[in-house]
Amino acid sequence: MTAALTITGLEVVRGTQQVLRGLDLAVASGEIVALMGLSGAGKTTVIRAVAALQPFSAGSIVLGDVSLKPGPLPPQSRIGPLRAKVGMVFQEHALFEHLTVLDNVTLAPVHVRKWDRDRATKAAMRLLESLGVAERAQAFPRQLSGGQAQRVAIARALVLDPQLLLMDEPTSALDPARRVALADTLKRLTEGGRGLLISTHDMDFAETCANRIIKLADGVIADTQTVA
């Protein structure tokens, strides 16, 4: 099975604290990997490093033919190939409050990829329909429930068809029923070979949706569990 993501020897230092200490991790195409651990263990740091939002001091991050190297973050002008391969869903969704649902999802295709409006709208509506929120296309984020906002954020992350989807604490705003629905949605997203890397405190959710659960402690992998 091919790898959607390969992390080798990843080290992150923040001030005087070494957050990650030589982390090795891979996510296969079609696999869901959940990162778990106490606050400060490094879960979100891994996610942000893969998304080129966090610089790292040693190691490598490889996504297909795209590699991230140690040192300062690359300029925005050089990370287009990475953005094409990675979608990111932030903990608080980070939807633009002044834009409708549809405009949030079409923003990157139109302004980054230079798709025409019709193509971007069709792609966005297909995703919103598949995620059960197409009827909210003209709503603003403040008019959405937590579950609806989560699904819109997923649609926005998927509209460019990335090979890897990153999610940071995706269940933080969801009730138990919505957590089950989200787990089912994420499983469907791997059917075309997409990999998912999720940071979560929610063991029940991780056991429901993930193929592997990786527990971090003090910046290293403390345990790996394969979920039947």
CSV table of C-alpha atoms in Angstrom, one decimal:
chain,number,residue,atom,x,y,z
A,1,MET,CA,0.0,0.0,0.0
A,2,THR,CA,1.4,3.4,-0.9
A,3,ALA,CA,2.0,6.1,1.7
A,4,ALA,CA,0.0,9.3,1.8
A,5,LEU,CA,2.4,10.7,4.3
A,6,THR,CA,5.8,9.7,5.7
A,7,ILE,CA,7.4,11.5,8.6
A,8,THR,CA,11.0,10.7,9.5
A,9,GLY,CA,13.0,11.9,12.6
A,10,LEU,CA,10.7,15.0,13.1
A,11,GLU,CA,12.0,17.3,15.8
A,12,VAL,CA,10.3,20.6,16.9
A,13,VAL,CA,11.8,23.0,19.4
A,14,ARG,CA,9.7,25.8,20.9
A,15,GLY,CA,11.8,28.2,23.0
A,16,THR,CA,13.6,25.9,25.4
A,17,GLN,CA,11.1,23.1,25.1
A,18,GLN,CA,11.7,20.2,22.7
A,19,VAL,CA,8.1,19.4,21.6
A,20,LEU,CA,8.9,16.5,19.2
A,21,ARG,CA,11.9,14.3,19.6
A,22,GLY,CA,12.7,12.4,16.4
A,23,LEU,CA,9.2,11.2,15.5
A,24,ASP,CA,8.7,8.6,12.8
A,25,LEU,CA,5.2,8.2,11.5
A,26,ALA,CA,3.5,7.1,8.3
A,27,VAL,CA,-0.1,7.2,7.0
A,28,ALA,CA,-1.0,4.8,4.2
A,29,SER,CA,-3.4,5.7,1.4
A,30,GLY,CA,-6.9,4.8,2.6
A,31,GLU,CA,-5.9,4.7,6.2
A,32,ILE,CA,-7.1,6.7,9.2
A,33,VAL,CA,-4.5,7.3,11.9
A,34,ALA,CA,-5.6,9.0,15.2
A,35,LEU,CA,-2.9,10.8,17.3
A,36,MET,CA,-3.7,10.8,21.0
A,37,GLY,CA,-2.0,11.9,24.2
A,38,LEU,CA,-2.2,14.5,27.0
A,39,SER,CA,-2.2,18.2,26.2
A,40,GLY,CA,1.3,19.2,25.3
A,41,ALA,CA,2.3,15.7,24.0
A,42,GLY,CA,2.8,17.1,20.5
A,43,LYS,CA,-0.4,16.0,18.6
A,44,THR,CA,-1.4,19.4,17.2
A,45,THR,CA,2.3,20.2,16.5
A,46,VAL,CA,2.5,17.2,14.2
A,47,ILE,CA,-0.6,18.2,12.3
A,48,ARG,CA,0.6,21.8,11.9
A,49,ALA,CA,4.1,20.7,10.8
A,50,VAL,CA,2.6,18.6,8.0
A,51,ALA,CA,0.4,21.5,6.9
A,52,ALA,CA,3.5,23.8,6.8
A,53,LEU,CA,2.1,25.9,9.6
A,54,GLN,CA,4.8,24.9,12.1
A,55,PRO,CA,8.6,25.0,11.3
A,56,PHE,CA,10.7,22.0,12.5
A,57,SER,CA,14.4,21.7,13.3
A,58,ALA,CA,15.2,18.2,12.1
A,59,GLY,CA,13.7,15.4,10.0
A,60,SER,CA,11.6,15.3,6.9
A,61,ILE,CA,7.9,15.3,5.9
A,62,VAL,CA,7.1,13.6,2.5
A,63,LEU,CA,3.8,13.6,0.7
A,64,GLY,CA,4.2,11.9,-2.7
A,65,ASP,CA,6.6,14.1,-4.7
A,66,VAL,CA,6.4,17.0,-2.2
A,67,SER,CA,8.9,17.2,0.7
A,68,LEU,CA,9.2,19.6,3.6
A,69,LYS,CA,12.7,20.3,5.1
A,70,PRO,CA,13.9,21.7,8.4
A,71,GLY,CA,14.2,25.4,8.8
A,72,PRO,CA,11.9,28.4,8.4
A,73,LEU,CA,8.5,27.9,6.9
A,74,PRO,CA,8.6,28.1,3.1
A,75,PRO,CA,7.0,31.3,1.6
A,76,GLN,CA,3.4,31.0,0.4
A,77,SER,CA,4.5,31.2,-3.2
A,78,ARG,CA,6.3,27.9,-2.8
A,79,ILE,CA,3.8,25.8,-1.0
A,80,GLY,CA,1.2,25.5,-3.8
A,81,PRO,CA,2.1,21.8,-4.5
A,82,LEU,CA,1.7,21.0,-0.8
A,83,ARG,CA,-1.7,22.7,-0.6
A,84,ALA,CA,-2.8,20.6,-3.5
A,85,LYS,CA,-2.0,17.4,-1.5
A,86,VAL,CA,-3.1,18.3,2.0
A,87,GLY,CA,-6.5,19.5,3.3
A,88,MET,CA,-6.8,20.9,6.9
A,89,VAL,CA,-9.8,21.0,9.2
A,90,PHE,CA,-9.0,23.2,12.2
A,91,GLN,CA,-10.4,22.6,15.7
A,92,GLU,CA,-12.7,25.6,15.6
A,93,HIS,CA,-13.5,25.2,11.9
A,94,ALA,CA,-12.0,28.6,11.0
A,95,LEU,CA,-14.7,29.4,8.4
A,96,PHE,CA,-14.8,33.0,7.2
A,97,GLU,CA,-17.7,34.5,9.0
A,98,HIS,CA,-18.4,37.1,6.3
A,99,LEU,CA,-18.8,34.5,3.6
A,100,THR,CA,-21.6,32.1,2.9
A,101,VAL,CA,-21.0,28.3,3.1
A,102,LEU,CA,-20.7,28.1,-0.7
A,103,ASP,CA,-18.2,31.0,-0.9
A,104,ASN,CA,-16.1,29.4,1.9
A,105,VAL,CA,-15.8,26.2,0.0
A,106,THR,CA,-15.2,27.8,-3.4
A,107,LEU,CA,-12.6,30.4,-2.1
A,108,ALA,CA,-9.5,28.3,-2.8
A,109,PRO,CA,-10.6,26.8,-6.1
A,110,VAL,CA,-11.4,30.2,-7.5
A,111,HIS,CA,-8.6,32.4,-6.0
A,112,VAL,CA,-5.8,29.9,-5.7
A,113,ARG,CA,-6.4,27.4,-8.4
A,114,LYS,CA,-8.1,29.9,-10.7
A,115,TRP,CA,-11.0,27.7,-11.5
A,116,ASP,CA,-14.0,29.4,-13.1
A,117,ARG,CA,-16.9,30.1,-10.8
A,118,ASP,CA,-19.1,27.4,-12.4
A,119,ARG,CA,-16.6,24.6,-12.0
A,120,ALA,CA,-15.9,25.6,-8.4
A,121,THR,CA,-19.6,25.8,-7.6
A,122,LYS,CA,-20.4,22.4,-9.0
A,123,ALA,CA,-17.5,20.8,-7.2
A,124,ALA,CA,-18.5,22.5,-3.9
A,125,MET,CA,-22.2,21.6,-4.2
A,126,ARG,CA,-21.3,17.9,-4.9
A,127,LEU,CA,-19.3,17.8,-1.7
A,128,LEU,CA,-21.9,19.7,0.4
A,129,GLU,CA,-24.5,17.3,-0.9
A,130,SER,CA,-22.4,14.3,0.0
A,131,LEU,CA,-21.9,15.7,3.5
A,132,GLY,CA,-25.6,16.5,4.0
A,133,VAL,CA,-25.3,20.3,4.1
A,134,ALA,CA,-26.2,21.4,0.6
A,135,GLU,CA,-29.3,23.1,1.8
A,136,ARG,CA,-27.2,25.4,3.9
A,137,ALA,CA,-25.1,26.6,0.9
A,138,GLN,CA,-26.3,30.2,1.3
A,139,ALA,CA,-26.1,30.3,5.1
A,140,PHE,CA,-23.4,32.1,7.0
A,141,PRO,CA,-21.2,30.3,9.6
A,142,ARG,CA,-23.0,31.9,12.5
A,143,GLN,CA,-26.3,30.3,11.3
A,144,LEU,CA,-24.9,26.7,11.4
A,145,SER,CA,-24.9,24.2,14.1
A,146,GLY,CA,-21.6,22.7,15.3
A,147,GLY,CA,-22.1,19.6,13.3
A,148,GLN,CA,-23.0,21.6,10.1
A,149,ALA,CA,-20.0,23.8,10.5
A,150,GLN,CA,-17.8,20.8,10.9
A,151,ARG,CA,-19.1,19.3,7.7
A,152,VAL,CA,-18.7,22.6,5.8
A,153,ALA,CA,-15.1,22.8,7.0
A,154,ILE,CA,-14.5,19.2,5.7
A,155,ALA,CA,-16.0,20.2,2.3
A,156,ARG,CA,-13.7,23.2,2.1
A,157,ALA,CA,-10.7,21.0,2.9
A,158,LEU,CA,-11.7,18.4,0.3
A,159,VAL,CA,-12.7,20.6,-2.6
A,160,LEU,CA,-9.2,20.4,-4.1
A,161,ASP,CA,-9.2,16.6,-3.7
A,162,PRO,CA,-6.1,16.3,-1.5
A,163,GLN,CA,-4.4,12.9,-0.9
A,164,LEU,CA,-4.2,13.6,2.9
A,165,LEU,CA,-6.8,15.2,5.2
A,166,LEU,CA,-5.6,16.6,8.5
A,167,MET,CA,-8.1,17.2,11.4
A,168,ASP,CA,-7.3,18.8,14.8
A,169,GLU,CA,-9.7,17.8,17.6
A,170,PRO,CA,-12.7,17.3,15.2
A,171,THR,CA,-15.2,16.2,17.9
A,172,SER,CA,-14.7,19.2,20.3
A,173,ALA,CA,-18.0,20.9,19.3
A,174,LEU,CA,-20.0,17.8,18.6
A,175,ASP,CA,-22.6,15.9,20.7
A,176,PRO,CA,-22.3,12.1,20.9
A,177,ALA,CA,-24.7,11.4,18.0
A,178,ARG,CA,-22.8,13.8,15.7
A,179,ARG,CA,-19.5,12.1,16.7
A,180,VAL,CA,-20.8,8.8,15.4
A,181,ALA,CA,-22.0,10.5,12.2
A,182,LEU,CA,-18.6,12.1,11.7
A,183,ALA,CA,-16.8,8.8,12.2
A,184,ASP,CA,-19.0,7.3,9.5
A,185,THR,CA,-18.3,10.2,7.2
A,186,LEU,CA,-14.5,9.9,7.6
A,187,LYS,CA,-14.6,6.2,6.8
A,188,ARG,CA,-16.3,7.0,3.5
A,189,LEU,CA,-13.6,9.6,2.7
A,190,THR,CA,-10.9,6.9,2.6
A,191,GLU,CA,-12.7,4.8,0.0
A,192,GLY,CA,-10.8,6.5,-2.9
A,193,GLY,CA,-7.5,6.0,-1.2
A,194,ARG,CA,-7.3,9.3,0.8
A,195,GLY,CA,-5.3,9.1,4.0
A,196,LEU,CA,-6.5,10.9,7.2
A,197,LEU,CA,-4.4,12.0,10.2
A,198,ILE,CA,-6.5,13.1,13.2
A,199,SER,CA,-5.5,14.7,16.5
A,200,THR,CA,-8.0,13.8,19.2
A,201,HIS,CA,-8.6,13.4,22.9
A,202,ASP,CA,-11.7,11.3,22.3
A,203,MET,CA,-10.8,7.6,22.6
A,204,ASP,CA,-14.3,6.4,21.8
A,205,PHE,CA,-14.2,8.4,18.5
A,206,ALA,CA,-10.7,7.2,17.7
A,207,GLU,CA,-11.7,3.5,18.2
A,208,THR,CA,-14.8,4.0,16.1
A,209,CYS,CA,-13.1,5.6,13.0
A,210,ALA,CA,-9.3,4.9,13.1
A,211,ASN,CA,-7.3,2.0,11.7
A,212,ARG,CA,-4.5,2.8,14.0
A,213,ILE,CA,-4.2,4.8,17.3
A,214,ILE,CA,-0.8,6.3,18.0
A,215,LYS,CA,-0.3,7.6,21.5
A,216,LEU,CA,2.3,10.4,22.0
A,217,ALA,CA,4.0,11.3,25.3
A,218,ASP,CA,6.9,13.8,25.7
A,219,GLY,CA,7.3,14.2,22.0
A,220,VAL,CA,7.7,10.5,21.1
A,221,ILE,CA,5.4,7.6,20.2
A,222,ALA,CA,4.6,5.8,23.5
A,223,ASP,CA,2.2,3.2,22.0
A,224,THR,CA,0.6,2.1,18.8
A,225,GLN,CA,-2.7,0.3,18.7
A,226,THR,CA,-4.2,-1.4,15.6
A,227,VAL,CA,-8.0,-1.2,15.6
A,228,ALA,CA,-9.8,-4.3,14.4
